[in-house]
Tab-separated table of N, CA and C in Angstrom:
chain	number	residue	atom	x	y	z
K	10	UNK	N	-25.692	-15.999	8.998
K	10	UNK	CA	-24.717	-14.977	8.665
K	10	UNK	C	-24.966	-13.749	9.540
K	11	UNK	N	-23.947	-13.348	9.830
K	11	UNK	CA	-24.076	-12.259	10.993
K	11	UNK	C	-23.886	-10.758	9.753
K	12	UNK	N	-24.924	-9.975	10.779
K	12	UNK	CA	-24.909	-8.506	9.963
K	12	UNK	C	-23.413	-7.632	10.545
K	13	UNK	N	-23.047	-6.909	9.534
K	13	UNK	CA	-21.743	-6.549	9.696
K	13	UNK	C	-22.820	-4.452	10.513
K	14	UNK	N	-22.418	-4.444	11.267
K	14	UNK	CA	-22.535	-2.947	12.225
K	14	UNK	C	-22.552	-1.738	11.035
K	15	UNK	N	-23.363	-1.036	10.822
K	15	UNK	CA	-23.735	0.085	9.894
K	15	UNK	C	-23.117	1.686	10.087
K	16	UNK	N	-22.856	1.557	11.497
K	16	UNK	CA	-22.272	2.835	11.723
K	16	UNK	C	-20.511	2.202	12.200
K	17	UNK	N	-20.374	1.501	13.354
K	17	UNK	CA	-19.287	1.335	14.132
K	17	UNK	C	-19.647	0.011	14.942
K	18	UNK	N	-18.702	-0.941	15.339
K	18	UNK	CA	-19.145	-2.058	16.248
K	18	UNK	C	-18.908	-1.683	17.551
K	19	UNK	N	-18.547	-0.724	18.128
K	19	UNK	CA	-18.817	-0.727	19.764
K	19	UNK	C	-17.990	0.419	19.439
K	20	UNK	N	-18.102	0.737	20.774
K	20	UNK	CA	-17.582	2.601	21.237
K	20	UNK	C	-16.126	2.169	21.720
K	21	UNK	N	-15.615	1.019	21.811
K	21	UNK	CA	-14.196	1.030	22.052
K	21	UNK	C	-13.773	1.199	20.872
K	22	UNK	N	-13.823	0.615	19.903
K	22	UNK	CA	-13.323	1.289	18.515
K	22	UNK	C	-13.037	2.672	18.382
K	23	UNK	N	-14.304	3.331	18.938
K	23	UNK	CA	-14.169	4.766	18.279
K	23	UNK	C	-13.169	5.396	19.663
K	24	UNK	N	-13.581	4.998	20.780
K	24	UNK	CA	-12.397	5.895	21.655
K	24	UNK	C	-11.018	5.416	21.270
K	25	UNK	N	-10.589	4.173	20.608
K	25	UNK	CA	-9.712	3.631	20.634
K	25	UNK	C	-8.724	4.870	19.512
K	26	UNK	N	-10.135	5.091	18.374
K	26	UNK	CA	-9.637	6.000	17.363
K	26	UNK	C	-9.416	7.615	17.534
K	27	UNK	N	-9.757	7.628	18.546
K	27	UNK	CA	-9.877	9.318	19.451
K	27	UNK	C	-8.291	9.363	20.032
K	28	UNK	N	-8.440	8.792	20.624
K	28	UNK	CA	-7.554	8.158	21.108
K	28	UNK	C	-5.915	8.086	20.355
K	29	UNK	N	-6.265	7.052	19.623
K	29	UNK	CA	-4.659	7.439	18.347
K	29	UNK	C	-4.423	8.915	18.082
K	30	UNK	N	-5.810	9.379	17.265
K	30	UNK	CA	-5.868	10.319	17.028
K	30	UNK	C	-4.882	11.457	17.573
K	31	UNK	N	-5.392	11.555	18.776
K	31	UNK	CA	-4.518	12.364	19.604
K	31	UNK	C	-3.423	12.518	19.764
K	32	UNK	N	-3.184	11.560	20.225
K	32	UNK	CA	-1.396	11.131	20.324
K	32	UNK	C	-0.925	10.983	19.196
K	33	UNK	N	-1.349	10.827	17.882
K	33	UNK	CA	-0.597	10.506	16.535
K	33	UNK	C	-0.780	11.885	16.082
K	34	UNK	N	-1.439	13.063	16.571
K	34	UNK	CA	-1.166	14.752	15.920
K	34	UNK	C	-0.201	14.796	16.875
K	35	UNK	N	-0.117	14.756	18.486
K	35	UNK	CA	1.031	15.273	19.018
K	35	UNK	C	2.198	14.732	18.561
K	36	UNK	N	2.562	13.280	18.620
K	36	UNK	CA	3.247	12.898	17.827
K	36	UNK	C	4.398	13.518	16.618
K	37	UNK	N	3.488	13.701	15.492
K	37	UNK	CA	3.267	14.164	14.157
K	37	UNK	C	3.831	15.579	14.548
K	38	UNK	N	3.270	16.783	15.270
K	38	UNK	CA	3.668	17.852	15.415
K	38	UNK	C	5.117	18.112	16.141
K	39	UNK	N	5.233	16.790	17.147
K	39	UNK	CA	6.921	17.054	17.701
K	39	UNK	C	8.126	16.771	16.697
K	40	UNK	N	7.289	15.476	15.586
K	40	UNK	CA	8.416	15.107	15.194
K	40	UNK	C	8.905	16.430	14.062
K	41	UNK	N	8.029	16.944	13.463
K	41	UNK	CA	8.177	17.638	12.434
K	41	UNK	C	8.864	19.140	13.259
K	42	UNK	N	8.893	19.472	14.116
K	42	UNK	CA	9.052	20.859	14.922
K	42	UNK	C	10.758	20.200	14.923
K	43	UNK	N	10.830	18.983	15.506
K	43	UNK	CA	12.162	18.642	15.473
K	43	UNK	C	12.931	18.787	14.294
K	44	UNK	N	11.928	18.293	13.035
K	44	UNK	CA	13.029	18.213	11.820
K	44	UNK	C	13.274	19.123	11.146
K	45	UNK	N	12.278	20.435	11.576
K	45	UNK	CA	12.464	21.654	11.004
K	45	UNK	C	11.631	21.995	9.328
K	46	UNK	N	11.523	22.927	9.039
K	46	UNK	CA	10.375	23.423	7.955
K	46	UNK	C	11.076	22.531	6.960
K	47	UNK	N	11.831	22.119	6.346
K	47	UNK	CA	12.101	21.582	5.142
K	47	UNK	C	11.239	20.270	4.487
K	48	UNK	N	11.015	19.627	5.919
K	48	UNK	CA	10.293	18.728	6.226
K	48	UNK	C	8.947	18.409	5.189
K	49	UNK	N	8.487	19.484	5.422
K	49	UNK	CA	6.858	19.768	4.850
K	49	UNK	C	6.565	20.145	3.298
K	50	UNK	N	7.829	20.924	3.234
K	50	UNK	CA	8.319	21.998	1.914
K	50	UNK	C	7.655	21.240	0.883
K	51	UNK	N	7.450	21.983	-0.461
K	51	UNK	CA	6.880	21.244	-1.618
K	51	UNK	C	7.670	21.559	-2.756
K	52	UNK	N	9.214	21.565	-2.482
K	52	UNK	CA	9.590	21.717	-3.466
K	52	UNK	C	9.883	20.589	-5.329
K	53	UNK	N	9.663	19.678	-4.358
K	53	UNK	CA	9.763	18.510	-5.666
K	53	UNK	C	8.967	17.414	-5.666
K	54	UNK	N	8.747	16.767	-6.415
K	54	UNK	CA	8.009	15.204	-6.353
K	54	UNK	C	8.504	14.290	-5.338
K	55	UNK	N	9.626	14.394	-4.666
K	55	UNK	CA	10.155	13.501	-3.524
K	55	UNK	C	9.205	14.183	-2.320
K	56	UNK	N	9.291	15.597	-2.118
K	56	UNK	CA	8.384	16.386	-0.991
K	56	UNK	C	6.780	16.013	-1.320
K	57	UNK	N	6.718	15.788	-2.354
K	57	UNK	CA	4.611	15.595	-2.448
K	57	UNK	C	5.267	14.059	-2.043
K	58	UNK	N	5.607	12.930	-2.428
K	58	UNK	CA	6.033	11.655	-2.023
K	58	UNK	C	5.700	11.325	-0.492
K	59	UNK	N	6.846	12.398	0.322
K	59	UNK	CA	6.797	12.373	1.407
K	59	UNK	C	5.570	12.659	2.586
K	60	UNK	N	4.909	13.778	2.168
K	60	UNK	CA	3.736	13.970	2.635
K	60	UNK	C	2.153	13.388	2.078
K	61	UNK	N	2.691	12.481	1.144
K	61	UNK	CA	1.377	11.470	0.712
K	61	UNK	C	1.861	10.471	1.828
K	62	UNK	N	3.022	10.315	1.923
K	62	UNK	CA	2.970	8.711	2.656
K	62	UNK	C	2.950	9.365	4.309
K	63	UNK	N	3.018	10.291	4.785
K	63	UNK	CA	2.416	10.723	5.832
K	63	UNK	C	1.159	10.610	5.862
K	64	UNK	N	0.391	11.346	5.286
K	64	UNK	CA	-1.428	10.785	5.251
K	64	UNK	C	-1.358	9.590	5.124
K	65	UNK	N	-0.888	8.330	4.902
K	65	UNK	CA	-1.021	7.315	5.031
K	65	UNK	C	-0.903	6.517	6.053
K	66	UNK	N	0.255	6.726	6.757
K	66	UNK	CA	0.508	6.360	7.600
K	66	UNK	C	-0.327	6.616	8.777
K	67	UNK	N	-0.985	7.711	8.930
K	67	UNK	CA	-1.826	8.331	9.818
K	67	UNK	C	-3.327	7.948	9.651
K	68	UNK	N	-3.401	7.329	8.216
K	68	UNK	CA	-4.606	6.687	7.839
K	68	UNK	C	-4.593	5.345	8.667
K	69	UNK	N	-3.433	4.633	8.239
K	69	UNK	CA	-3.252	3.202	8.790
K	69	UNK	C	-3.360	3.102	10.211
K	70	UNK	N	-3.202	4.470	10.988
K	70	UNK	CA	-2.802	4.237	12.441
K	70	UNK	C	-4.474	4.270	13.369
K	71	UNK	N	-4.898	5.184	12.418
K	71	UNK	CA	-6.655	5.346	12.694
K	71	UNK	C	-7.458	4.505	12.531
K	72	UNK	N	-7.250	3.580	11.371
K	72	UNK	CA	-7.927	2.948	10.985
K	72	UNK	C	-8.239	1.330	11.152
K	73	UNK	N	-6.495	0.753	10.902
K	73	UNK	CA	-6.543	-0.139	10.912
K	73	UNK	C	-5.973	-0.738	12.774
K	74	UNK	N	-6.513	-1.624	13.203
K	74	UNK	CA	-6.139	-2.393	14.715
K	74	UNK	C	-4.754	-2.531	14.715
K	75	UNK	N	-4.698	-3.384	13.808
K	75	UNK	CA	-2.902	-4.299	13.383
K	75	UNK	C	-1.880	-3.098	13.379
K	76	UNK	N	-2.023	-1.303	13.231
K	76	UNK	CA	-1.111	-1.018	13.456
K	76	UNK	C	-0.999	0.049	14.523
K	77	UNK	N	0.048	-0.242	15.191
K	77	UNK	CA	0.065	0.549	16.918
K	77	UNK	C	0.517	2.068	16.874
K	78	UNK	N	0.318	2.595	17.837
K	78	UNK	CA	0.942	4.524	17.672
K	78	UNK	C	2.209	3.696	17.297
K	79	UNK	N	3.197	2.724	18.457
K	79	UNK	CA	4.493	2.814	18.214
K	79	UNK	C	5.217	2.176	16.468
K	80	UNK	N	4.133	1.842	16.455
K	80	UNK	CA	4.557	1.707	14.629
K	80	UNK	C	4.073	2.653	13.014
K	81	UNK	N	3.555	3.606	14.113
K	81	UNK	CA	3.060	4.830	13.053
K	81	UNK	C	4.251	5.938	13.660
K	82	UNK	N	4.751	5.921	14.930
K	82	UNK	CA	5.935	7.193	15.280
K	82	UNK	C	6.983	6.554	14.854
K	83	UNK	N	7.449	5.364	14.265
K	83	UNK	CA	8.296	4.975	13.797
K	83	UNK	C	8.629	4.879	12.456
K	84	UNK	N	7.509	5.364	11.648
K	84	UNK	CA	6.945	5.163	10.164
K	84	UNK	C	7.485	6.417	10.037
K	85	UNK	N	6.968	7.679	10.981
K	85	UNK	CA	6.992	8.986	10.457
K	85	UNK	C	8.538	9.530	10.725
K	86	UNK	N	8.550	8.732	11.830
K	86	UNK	CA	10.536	9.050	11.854
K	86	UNK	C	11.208	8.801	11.083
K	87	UNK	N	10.798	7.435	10.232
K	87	UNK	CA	11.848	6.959	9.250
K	87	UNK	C	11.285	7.804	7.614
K	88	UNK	N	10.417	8.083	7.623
K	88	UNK	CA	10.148	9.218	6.396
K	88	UNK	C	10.805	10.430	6.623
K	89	UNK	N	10.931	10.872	7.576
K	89	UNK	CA	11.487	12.492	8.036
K	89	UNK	C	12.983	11.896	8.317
K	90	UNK	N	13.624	11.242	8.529
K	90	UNK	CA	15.138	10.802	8.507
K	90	UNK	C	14.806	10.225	7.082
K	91	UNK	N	14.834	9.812	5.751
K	91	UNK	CA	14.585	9.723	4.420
K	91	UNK	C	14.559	11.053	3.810
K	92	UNK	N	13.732	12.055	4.366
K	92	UNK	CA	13.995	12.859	3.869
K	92	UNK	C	15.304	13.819	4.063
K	93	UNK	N	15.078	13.704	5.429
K	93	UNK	CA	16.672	14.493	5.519
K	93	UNK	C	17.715	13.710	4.994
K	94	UNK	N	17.597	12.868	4.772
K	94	UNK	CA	18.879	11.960	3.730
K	94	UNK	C	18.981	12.625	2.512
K	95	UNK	N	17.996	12.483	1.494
K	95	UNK	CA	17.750	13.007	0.244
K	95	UNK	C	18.312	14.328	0.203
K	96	UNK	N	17.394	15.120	1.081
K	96	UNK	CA	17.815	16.690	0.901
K	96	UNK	C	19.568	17.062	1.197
K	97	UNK	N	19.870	15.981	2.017
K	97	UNK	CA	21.028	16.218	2.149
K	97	UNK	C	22.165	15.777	1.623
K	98	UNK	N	22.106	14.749	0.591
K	98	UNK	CA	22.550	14.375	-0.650
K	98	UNK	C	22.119	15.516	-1.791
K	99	UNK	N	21.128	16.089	-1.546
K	99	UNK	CA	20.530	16.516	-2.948
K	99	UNK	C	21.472	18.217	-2.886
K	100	UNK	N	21.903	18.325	-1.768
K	100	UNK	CA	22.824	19.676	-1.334
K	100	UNK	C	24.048	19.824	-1.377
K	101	UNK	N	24.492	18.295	-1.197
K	101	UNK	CA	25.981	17.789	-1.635
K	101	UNK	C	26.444	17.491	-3.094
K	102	UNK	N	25.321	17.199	-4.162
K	102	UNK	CA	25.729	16.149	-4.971
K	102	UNK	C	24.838	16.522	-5.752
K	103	UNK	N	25.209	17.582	-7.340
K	103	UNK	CA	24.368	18.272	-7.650
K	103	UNK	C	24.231	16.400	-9.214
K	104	UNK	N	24.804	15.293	-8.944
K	104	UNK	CA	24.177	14.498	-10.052
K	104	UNK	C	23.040	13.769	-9.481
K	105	UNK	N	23.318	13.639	-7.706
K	105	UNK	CA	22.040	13.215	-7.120
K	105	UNK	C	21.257	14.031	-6.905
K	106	UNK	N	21.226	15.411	-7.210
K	106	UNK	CA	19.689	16.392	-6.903
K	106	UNK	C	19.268	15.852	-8.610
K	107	UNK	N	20.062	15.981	-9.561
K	107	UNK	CA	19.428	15.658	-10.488
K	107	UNK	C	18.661	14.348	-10.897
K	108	UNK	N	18.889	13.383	-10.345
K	108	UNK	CA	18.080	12.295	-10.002
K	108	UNK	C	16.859	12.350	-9.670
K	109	UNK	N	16.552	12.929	-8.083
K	109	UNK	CA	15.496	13.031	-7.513
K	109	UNK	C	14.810	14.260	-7.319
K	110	UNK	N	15.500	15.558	-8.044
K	110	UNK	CA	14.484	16.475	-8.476
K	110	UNK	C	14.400	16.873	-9.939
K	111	UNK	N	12.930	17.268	-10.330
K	111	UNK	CA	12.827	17.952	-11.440
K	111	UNK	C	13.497	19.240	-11.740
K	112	UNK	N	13.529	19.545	-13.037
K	112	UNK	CA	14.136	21.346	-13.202
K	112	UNK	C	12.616	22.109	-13.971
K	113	UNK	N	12.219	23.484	-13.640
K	113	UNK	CA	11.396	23.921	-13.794
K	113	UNK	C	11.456	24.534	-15.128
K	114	UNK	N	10.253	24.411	-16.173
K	114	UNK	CA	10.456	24.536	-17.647
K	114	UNK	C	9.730	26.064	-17.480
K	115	UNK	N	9.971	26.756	-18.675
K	115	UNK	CA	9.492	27.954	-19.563
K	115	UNK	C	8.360	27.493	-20.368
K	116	UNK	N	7.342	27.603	-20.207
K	116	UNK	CA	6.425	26.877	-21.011
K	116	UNK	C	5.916	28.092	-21.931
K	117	UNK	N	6.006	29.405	-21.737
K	117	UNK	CA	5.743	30.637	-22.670
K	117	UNK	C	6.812	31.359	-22.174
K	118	UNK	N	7.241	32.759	-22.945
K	118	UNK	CA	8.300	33.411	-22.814
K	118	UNK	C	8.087	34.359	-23.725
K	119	UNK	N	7.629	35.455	-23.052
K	119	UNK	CA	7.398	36.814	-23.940
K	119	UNK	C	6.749	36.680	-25.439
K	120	UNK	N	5.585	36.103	-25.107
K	120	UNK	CA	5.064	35.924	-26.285
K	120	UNK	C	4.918	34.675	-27.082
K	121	UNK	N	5.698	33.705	-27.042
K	121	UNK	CA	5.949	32.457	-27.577
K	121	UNK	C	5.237	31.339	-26.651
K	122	UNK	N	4.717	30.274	-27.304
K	122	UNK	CA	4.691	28.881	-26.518
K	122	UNK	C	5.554	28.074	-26.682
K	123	UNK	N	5.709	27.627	-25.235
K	123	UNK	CA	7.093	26.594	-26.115
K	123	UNK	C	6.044	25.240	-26.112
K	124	UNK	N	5.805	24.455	-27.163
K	124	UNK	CA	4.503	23.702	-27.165
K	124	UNK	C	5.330	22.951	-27.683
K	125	UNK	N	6.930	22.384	-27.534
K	125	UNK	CA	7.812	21.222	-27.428
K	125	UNK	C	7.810	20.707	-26.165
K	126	UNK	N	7.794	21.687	-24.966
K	126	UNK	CA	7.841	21.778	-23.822
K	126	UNK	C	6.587	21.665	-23.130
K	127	UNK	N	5.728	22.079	-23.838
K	127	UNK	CA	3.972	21.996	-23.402
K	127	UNK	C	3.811	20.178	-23.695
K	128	UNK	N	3.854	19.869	-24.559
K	128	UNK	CA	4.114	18.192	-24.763
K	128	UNK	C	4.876	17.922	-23.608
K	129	UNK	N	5.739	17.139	-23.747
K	129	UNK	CA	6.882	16.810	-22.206
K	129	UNK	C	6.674	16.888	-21.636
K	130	UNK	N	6.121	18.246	-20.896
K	130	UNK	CA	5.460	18.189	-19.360
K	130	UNK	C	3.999	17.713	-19.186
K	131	UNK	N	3.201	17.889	-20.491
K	131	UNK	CA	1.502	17.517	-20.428
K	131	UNK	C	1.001	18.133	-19.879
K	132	UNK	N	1.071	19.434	-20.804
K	132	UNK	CA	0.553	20.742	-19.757
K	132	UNK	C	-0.298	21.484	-21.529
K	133	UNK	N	-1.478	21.793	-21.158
K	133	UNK	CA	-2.447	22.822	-22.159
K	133	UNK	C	-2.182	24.226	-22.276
K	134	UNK	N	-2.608	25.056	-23.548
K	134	UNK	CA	-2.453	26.192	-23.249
K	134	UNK	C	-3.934	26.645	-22.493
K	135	UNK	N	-4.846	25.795	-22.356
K	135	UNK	CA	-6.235	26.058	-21.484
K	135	UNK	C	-5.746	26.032	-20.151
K	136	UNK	N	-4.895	24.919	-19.874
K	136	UNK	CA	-4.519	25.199	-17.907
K	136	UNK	C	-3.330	26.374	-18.036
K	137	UNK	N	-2.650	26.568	-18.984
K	137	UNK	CA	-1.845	28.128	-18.256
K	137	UNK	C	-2.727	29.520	-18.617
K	138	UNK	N	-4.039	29.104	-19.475
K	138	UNK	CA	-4.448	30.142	-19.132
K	138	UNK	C	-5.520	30.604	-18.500
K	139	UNK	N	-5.715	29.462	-17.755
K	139	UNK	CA	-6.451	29.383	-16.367
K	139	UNK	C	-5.383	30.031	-15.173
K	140	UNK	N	-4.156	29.458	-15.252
K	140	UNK	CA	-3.287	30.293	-14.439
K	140	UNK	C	-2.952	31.063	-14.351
K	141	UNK	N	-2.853	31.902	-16.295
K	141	UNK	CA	-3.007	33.545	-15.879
K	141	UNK	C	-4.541	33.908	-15.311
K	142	UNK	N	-5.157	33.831	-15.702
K	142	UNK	CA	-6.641	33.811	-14.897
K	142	UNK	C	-6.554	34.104	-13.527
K	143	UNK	N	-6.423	33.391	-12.624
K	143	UNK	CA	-6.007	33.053	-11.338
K	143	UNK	C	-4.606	33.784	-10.944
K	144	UNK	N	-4.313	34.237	-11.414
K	144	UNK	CA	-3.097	34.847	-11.015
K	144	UNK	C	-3.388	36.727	-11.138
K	145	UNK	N	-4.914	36.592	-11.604
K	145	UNK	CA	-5.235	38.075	-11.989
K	145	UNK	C	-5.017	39.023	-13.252
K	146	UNK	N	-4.055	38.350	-13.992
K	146	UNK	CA	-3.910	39.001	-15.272
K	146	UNK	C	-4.760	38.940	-16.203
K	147	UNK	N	-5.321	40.065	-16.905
K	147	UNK	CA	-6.505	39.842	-17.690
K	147	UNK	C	-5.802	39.160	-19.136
K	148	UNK	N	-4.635	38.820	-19.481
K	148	UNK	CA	-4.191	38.614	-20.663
K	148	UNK	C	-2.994	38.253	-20.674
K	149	UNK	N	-2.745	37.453	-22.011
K	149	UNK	CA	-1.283	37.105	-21.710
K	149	UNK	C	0.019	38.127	-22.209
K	150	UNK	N	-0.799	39.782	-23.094
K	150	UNK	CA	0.519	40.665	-23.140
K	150	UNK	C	0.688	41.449	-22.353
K	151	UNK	N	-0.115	40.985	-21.025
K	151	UNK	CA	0.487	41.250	-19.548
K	151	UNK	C	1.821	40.521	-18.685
K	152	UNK	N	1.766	39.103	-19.595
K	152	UNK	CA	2.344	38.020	-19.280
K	152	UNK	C	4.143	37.863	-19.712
K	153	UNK	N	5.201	37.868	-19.135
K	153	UNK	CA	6.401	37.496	-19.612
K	153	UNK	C	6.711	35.846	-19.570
K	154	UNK	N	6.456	35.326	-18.518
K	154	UNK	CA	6.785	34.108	-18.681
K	154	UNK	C	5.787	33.242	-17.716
K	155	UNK	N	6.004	31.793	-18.471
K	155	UNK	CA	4.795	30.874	-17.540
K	155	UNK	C	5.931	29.756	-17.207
K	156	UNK	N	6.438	29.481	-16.303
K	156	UNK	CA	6.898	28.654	-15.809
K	156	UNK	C	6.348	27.566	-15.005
K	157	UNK	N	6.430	26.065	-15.383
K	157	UNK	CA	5.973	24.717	-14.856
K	157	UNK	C	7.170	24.705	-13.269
K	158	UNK	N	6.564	24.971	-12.408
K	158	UNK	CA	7.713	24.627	-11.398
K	158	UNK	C	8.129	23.307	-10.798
K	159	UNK	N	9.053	23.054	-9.861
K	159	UNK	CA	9.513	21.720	-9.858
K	159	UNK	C	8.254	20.991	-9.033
K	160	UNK	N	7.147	21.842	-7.877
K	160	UNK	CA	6.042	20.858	-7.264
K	160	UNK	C	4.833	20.673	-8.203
K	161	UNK	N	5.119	21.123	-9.588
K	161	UNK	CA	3.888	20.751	-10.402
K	161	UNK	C	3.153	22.353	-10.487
K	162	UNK	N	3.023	23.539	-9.677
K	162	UNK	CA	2.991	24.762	-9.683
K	162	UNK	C	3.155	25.555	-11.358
K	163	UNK	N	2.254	26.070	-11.498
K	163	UNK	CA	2.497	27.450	-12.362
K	163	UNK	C	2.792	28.927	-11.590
K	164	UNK	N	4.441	28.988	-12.409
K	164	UNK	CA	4.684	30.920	-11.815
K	164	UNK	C	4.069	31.440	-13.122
K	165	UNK	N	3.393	32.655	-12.674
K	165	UNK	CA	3.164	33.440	-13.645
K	165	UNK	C	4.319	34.888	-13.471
K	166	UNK	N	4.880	35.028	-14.538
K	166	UNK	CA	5.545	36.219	-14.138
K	166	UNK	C	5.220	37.309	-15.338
K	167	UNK	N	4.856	38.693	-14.500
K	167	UNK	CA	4.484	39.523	-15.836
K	167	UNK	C	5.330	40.346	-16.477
K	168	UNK	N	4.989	40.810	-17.347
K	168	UNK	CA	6.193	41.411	-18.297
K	168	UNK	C	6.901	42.501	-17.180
K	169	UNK	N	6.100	43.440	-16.569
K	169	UNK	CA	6.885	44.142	-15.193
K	169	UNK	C	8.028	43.635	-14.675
K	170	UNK	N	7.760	42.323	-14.587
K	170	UNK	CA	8.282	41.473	-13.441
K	170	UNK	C	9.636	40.931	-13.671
K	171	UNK	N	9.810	41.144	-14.887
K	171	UNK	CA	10.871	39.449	-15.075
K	171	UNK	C	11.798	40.901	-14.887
K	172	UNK	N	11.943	41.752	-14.412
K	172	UNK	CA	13.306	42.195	-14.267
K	172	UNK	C	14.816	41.834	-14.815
K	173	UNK	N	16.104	41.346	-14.483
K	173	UNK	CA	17.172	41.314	-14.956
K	173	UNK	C	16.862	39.282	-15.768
K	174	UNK	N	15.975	38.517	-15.050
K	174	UNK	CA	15.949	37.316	-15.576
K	174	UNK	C	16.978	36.203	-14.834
K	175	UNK	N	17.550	36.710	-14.033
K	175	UNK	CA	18.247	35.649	-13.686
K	175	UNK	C	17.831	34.787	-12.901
K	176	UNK	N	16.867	34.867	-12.431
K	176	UNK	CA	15.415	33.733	-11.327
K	176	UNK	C	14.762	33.329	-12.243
K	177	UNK	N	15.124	33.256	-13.379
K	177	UNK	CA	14.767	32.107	-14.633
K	177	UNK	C	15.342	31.148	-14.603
K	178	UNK	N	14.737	29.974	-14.973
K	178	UNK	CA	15.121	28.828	-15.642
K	178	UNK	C	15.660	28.704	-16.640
K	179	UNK	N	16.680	28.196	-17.325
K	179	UNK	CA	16.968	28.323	-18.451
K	179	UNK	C	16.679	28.104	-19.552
K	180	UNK	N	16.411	28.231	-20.820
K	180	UNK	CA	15.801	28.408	-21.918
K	180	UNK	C	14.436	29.070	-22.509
K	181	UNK	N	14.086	29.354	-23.567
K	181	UNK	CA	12.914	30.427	-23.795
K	181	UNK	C	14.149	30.910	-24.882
K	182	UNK	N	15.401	30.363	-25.340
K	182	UNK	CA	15.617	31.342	-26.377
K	182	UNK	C	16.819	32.663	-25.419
K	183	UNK	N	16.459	32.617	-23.902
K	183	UNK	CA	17.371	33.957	-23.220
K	183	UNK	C	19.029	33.647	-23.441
């Protein structure tokens, strides 16, 4: 039985992976400059979707032999044309944005939990108030509203803040 190599089996491997490397960031950086910032954006679970299966693809191209640059610049083209599909349905066709994006909940609101809404989303009052935490507020009757946003995000907005309310989400009772 032959011993399997502990670090790497020969240095063509690794230039081979230097190598991708390279050309799969230049790659990666033209195509995305082409498709413009939306590309990257994190506004919904389709955008984290999209940029998981980018690290993947870029995994597969490094890693594995069987797949070539020209089938990793073809992977990332057809994710970035997917996405511009979506987004551009999702701009036309407000029953297909509702499909493939979430709407962002009120999870507190001047005082209240909405802990109907804390269920549903599977969200604690220990992680939003880690997020007021992190957001600098020493307390929550600093706090007007905690909003779950559509990339999984907590807004904290403070009672200062919520001004007229109309960059709310709807419900909390407004």
């Amino acid at each position: 039985m032959q011993d399997a190599p502990l670090f790497f089996p020969d240095w063509a491997v690794i230039g081979r992976t230097v190598i991708l490397g390279l050309l799969s960031y230049v790659a990666i950086v033209v195509l995305l400059r082409l498709s413009g910032k939306r590309t990257l954006s994190k506004f919904n679970m389709f955008d984290f979707v999209i940029t998981i299966a980018f690290g993947s693809v870029l995994a597969s191209m490094l890693t594995s032999k069987s797949v070539t640059l020209g089938q990793g610049v073809v992977a990332f083209a057809m994710l970035i044309g997917l996405q511009a599909c979506v987004t551009f349905a999702s701009v036309r066709s407000s029953r297909f944005q509702d499909v493939v994006k979430a709407t962002p909940a009120i999870l507190y609101y001047r005082g209240a939990w909405r802990e109907d809404l804390m269920k549903r989303e599977r969200v604690t009052k220990e992680e939003l108030e880690a997020s007021v935490r992190q957001s600098g507020k020493g307390g929550l009757d600093r706090v007007g509203a905690l909003i779950l946003e559509t990339d999984g995000t907590i807004s904290v907005i403070g009672t200062e803040e919520l001004g007229d309310e109309r960059a709310l989400p709807p419900g909390a009772g407004r």
